[in-house]
mmCIF file of C-alpha atoms in Angstrom:
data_model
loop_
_atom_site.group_PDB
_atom_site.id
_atom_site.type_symbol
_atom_site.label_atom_id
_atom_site.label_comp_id
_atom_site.label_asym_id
_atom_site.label_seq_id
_atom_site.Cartn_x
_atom_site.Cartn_y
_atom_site.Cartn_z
ATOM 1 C CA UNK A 1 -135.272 3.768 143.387
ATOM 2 C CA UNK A 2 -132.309 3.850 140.604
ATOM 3 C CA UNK A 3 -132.670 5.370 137.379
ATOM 4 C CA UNK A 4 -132.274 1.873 136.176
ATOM 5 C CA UNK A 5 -135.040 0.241 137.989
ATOM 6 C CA UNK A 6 -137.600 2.912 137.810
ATOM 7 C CA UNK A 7 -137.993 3.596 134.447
ATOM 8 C CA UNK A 8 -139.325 -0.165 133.887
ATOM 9 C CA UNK A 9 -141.042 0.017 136.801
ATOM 10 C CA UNK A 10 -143.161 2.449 136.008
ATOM 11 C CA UNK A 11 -143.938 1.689 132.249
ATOM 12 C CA UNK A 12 -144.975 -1.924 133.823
ATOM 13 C CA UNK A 13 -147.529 -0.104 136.236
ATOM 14 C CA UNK A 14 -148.591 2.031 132.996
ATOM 15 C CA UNK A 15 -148.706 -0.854 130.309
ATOM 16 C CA UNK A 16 -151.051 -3.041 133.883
ATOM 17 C CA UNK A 17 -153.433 0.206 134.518
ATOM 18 C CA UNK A 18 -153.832 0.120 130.393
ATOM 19 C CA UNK A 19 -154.672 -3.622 130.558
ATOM 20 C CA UNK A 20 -157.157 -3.516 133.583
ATOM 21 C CA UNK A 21 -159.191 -0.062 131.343
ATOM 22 C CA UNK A 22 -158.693 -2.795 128.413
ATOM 23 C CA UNK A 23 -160.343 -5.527 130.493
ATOM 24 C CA UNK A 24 -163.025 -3.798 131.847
ATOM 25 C CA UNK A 25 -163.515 -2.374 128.318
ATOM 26 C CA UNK A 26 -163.444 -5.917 126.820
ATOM 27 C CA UNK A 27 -165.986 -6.703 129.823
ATOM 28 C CA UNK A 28 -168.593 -3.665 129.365
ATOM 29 C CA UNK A 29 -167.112 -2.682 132.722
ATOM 30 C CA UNK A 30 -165.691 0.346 132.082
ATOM 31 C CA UNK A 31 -168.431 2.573 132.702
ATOM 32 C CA UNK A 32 -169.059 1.606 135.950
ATOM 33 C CA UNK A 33 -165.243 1.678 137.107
ATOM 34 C CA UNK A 34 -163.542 4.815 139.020
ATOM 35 C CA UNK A 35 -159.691 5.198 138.212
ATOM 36 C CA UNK A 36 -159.336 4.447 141.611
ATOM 37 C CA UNK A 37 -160.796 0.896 140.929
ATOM 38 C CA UNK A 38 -159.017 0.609 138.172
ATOM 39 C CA UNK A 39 -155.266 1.510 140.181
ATOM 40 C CA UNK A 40 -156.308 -0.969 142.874
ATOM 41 C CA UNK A 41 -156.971 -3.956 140.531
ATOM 42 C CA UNK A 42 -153.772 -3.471 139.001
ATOM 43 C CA UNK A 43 -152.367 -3.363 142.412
ATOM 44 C CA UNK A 44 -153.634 -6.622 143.307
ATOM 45 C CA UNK A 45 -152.164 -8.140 140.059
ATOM 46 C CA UNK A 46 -148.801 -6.818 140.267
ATOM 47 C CA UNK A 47 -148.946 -7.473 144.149
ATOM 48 C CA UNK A 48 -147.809 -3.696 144.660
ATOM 49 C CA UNK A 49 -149.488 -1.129 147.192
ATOM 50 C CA UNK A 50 -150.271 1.370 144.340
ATOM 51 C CA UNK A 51 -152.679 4.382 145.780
ATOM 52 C CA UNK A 52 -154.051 6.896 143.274
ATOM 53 C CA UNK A 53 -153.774 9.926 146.162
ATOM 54 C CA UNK A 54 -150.420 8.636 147.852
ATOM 55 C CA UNK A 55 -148.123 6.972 144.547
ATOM 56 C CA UNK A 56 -149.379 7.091 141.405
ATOM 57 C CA UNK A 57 -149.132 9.690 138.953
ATOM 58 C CA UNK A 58 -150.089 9.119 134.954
ATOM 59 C CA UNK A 59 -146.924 11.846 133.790
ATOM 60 C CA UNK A 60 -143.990 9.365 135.457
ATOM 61 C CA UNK A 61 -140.684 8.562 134.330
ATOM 62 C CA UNK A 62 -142.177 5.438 132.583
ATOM 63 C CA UNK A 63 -145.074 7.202 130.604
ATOM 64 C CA UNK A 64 -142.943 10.605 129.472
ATOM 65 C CA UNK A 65 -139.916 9.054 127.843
ATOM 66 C CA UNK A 66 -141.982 6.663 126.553
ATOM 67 C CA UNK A 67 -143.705 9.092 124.878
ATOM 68 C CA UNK A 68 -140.782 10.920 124.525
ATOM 69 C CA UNK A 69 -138.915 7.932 122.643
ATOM 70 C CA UNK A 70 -142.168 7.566 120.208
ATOM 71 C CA UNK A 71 -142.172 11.525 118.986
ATOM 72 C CA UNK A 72 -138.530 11.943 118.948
ATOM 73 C CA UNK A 73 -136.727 8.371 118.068
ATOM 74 C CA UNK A 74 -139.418 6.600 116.313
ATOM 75 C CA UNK A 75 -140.118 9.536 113.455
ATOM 76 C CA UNK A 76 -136.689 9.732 112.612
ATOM 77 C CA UNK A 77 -136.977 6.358 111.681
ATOM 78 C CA UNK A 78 -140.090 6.116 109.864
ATOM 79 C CA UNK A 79 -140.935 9.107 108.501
ATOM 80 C CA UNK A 80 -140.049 10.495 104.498
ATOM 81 C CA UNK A 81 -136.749 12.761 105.369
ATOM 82 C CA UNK A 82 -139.222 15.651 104.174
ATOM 83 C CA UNK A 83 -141.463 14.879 106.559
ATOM 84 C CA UNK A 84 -138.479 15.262 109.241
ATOM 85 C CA UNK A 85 -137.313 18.406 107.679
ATOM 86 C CA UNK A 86 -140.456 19.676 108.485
ATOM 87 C CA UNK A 87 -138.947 20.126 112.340
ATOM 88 C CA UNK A 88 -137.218 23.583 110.636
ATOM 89 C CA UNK A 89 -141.204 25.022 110.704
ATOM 90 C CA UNK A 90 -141.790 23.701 114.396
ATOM 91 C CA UNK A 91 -141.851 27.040 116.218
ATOM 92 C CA UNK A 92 -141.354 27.003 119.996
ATOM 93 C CA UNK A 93 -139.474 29.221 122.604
ATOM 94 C CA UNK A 94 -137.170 26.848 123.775
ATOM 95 C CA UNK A 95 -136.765 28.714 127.410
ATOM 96 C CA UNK A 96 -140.545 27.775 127.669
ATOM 97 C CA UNK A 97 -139.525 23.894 128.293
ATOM 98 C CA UNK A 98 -135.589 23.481 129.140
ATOM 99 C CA UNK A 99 -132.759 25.464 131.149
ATOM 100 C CA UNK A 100 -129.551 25.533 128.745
ATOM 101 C CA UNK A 101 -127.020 24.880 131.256
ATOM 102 C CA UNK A 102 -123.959 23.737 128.319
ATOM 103 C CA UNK A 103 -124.041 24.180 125.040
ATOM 104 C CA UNK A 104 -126.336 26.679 123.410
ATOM 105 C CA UNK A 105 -124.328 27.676 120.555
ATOM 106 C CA UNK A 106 -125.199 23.660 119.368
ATOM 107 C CA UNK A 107 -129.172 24.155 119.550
ATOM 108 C CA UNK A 108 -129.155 26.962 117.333
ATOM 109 C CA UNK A 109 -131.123 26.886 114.758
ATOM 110 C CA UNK A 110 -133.705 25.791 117.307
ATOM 111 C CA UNK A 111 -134.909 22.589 115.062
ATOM 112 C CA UNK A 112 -130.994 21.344 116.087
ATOM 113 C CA UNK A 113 -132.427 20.436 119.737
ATOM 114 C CA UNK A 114 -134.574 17.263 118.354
ATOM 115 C CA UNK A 115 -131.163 15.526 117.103
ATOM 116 C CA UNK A 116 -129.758 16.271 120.715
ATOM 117 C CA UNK A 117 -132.728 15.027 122.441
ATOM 118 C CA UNK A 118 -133.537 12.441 120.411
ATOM 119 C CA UNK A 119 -130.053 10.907 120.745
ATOM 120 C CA UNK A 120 -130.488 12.051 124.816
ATOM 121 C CA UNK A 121 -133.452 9.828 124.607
ATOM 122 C CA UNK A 122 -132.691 7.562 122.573
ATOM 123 C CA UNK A 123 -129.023 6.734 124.693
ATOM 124 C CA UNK A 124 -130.716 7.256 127.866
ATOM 125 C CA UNK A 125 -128.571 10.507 128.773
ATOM 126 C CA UNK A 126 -130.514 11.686 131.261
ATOM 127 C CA UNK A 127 -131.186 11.679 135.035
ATOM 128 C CA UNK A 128 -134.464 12.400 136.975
ATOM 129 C CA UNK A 129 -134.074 14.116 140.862
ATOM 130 C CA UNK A 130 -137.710 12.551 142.341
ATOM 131 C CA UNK A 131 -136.929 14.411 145.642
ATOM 132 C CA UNK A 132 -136.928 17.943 143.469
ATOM 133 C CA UNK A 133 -140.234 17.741 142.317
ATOM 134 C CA UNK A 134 -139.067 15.463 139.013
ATOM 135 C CA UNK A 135 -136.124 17.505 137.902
ATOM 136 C CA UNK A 136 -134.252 16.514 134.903
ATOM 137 C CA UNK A 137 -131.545 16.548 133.282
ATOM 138 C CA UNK A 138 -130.688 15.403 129.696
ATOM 139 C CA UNK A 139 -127.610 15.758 127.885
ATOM 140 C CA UNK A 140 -125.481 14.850 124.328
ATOM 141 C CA UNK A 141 -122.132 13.425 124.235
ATOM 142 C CA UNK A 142 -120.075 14.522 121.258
ATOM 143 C CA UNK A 143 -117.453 12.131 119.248
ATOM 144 C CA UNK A 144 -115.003 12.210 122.191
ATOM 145 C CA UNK A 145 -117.608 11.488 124.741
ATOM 146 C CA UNK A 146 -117.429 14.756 126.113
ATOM 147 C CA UNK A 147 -120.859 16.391 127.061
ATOM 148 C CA UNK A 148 -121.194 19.747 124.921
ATOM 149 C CA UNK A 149 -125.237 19.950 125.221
ATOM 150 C CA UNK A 150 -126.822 19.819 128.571
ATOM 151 C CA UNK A 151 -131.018 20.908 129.527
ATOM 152 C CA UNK A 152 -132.241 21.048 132.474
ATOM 153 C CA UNK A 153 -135.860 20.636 132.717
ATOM 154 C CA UNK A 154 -139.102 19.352 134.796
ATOM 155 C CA UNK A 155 -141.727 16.667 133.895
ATOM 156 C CA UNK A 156 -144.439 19.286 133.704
ATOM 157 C CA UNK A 157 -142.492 21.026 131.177
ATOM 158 C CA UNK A 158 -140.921 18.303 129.392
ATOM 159 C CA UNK A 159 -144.851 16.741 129.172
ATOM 160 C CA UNK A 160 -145.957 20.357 127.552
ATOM 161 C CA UNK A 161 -143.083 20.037 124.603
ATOM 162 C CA UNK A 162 -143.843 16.583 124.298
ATOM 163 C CA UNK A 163 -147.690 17.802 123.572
ATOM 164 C CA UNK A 164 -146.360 19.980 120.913
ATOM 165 C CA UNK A 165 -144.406 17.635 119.488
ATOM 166 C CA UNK A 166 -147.501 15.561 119.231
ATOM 167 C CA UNK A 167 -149.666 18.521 117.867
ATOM 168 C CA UNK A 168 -147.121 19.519 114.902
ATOM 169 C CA UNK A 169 -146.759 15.707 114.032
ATOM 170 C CA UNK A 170 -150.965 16.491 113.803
ATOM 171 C CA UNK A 171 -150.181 18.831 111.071
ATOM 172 C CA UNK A 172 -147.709 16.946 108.852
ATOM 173 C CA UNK A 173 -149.577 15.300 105.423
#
């Protein structure tokens, strides 16, 4: 499946499993569902074969950069501009989550990465290898279009900086 088409894909099969936990929440049926009930109800609305064991995973291209696009696009927009200056305290080894393959002189001071992955993000610069365990790539275009920042990362690892991400937001007043 393209890039294109997956992405949507799979936040529609997130946003349906939220709605069936919603309905059965709404219907004091929540309690007595499995997650495997709940995956096979939304697989009989969406008319998809979704199985919990064989296809579906909850950290997917649909769920990470949407989570992605709400701690690293969203903030910049809504948040006081001390708030966002904050990101010069966030502390993090950046080898811990991303493989600098171009352009490390740009990341440094490290708090320069969340401009280049928010506008990665935010521009949809990226690419996801499903056959190589979810391998990605995510990169920033300068002025003349040219790429001068490219990471290479993983969803496991990319889903642990998004975590904390979330936890220093958890901190800020």
């Amino acid at each position: 499946m393209s890039l294109e088409k997956e992405i949507p894909t799979w936040s529609y099969i997130n946003f349906e499993i939220l709605y069936q936990i919603h309905l059965a929440k709404e219907d004091n049926m929540l309690s007595k569902l499995t997650l495997n009930d709940i995956i096979k109800k939304t697989s009989n609305h969406i008319g998809a074969n979704i199985s919990l064991n064989e296809f579906y995973s909850p950290i997917n291209s649909g769920s990470i950069f949407s989570f992605l696009y709400s701690l690293l696009v969203v903030p910049k927009e809504l948040f006081t501009k001390e708030n966002y200056n904050k990101f010069e305290d966030f502390q993090f080894e950046i080898e811990n989550y991303f493989e600098i393959i171009v352009g490390e002189n740009l990341i440094t001071p490290k708090y320069k990465l969340f401009r280049i992955l928010r506008n990665s993000i935010s521009h949809v610069n990226y690419k996801i290898d499903m056959e190589n365990k979810y391998s990605l790539e995510l990169w920033n275009r300068n002025k003349q279009g040219e790429i001068n920042v490219k990471l290479k990362s993983d969803i496991n690892r990319l889903s642990n900086f998004a975590i904390e991400i979330a936890k220093f937001y958890m901190t800020l007043p």
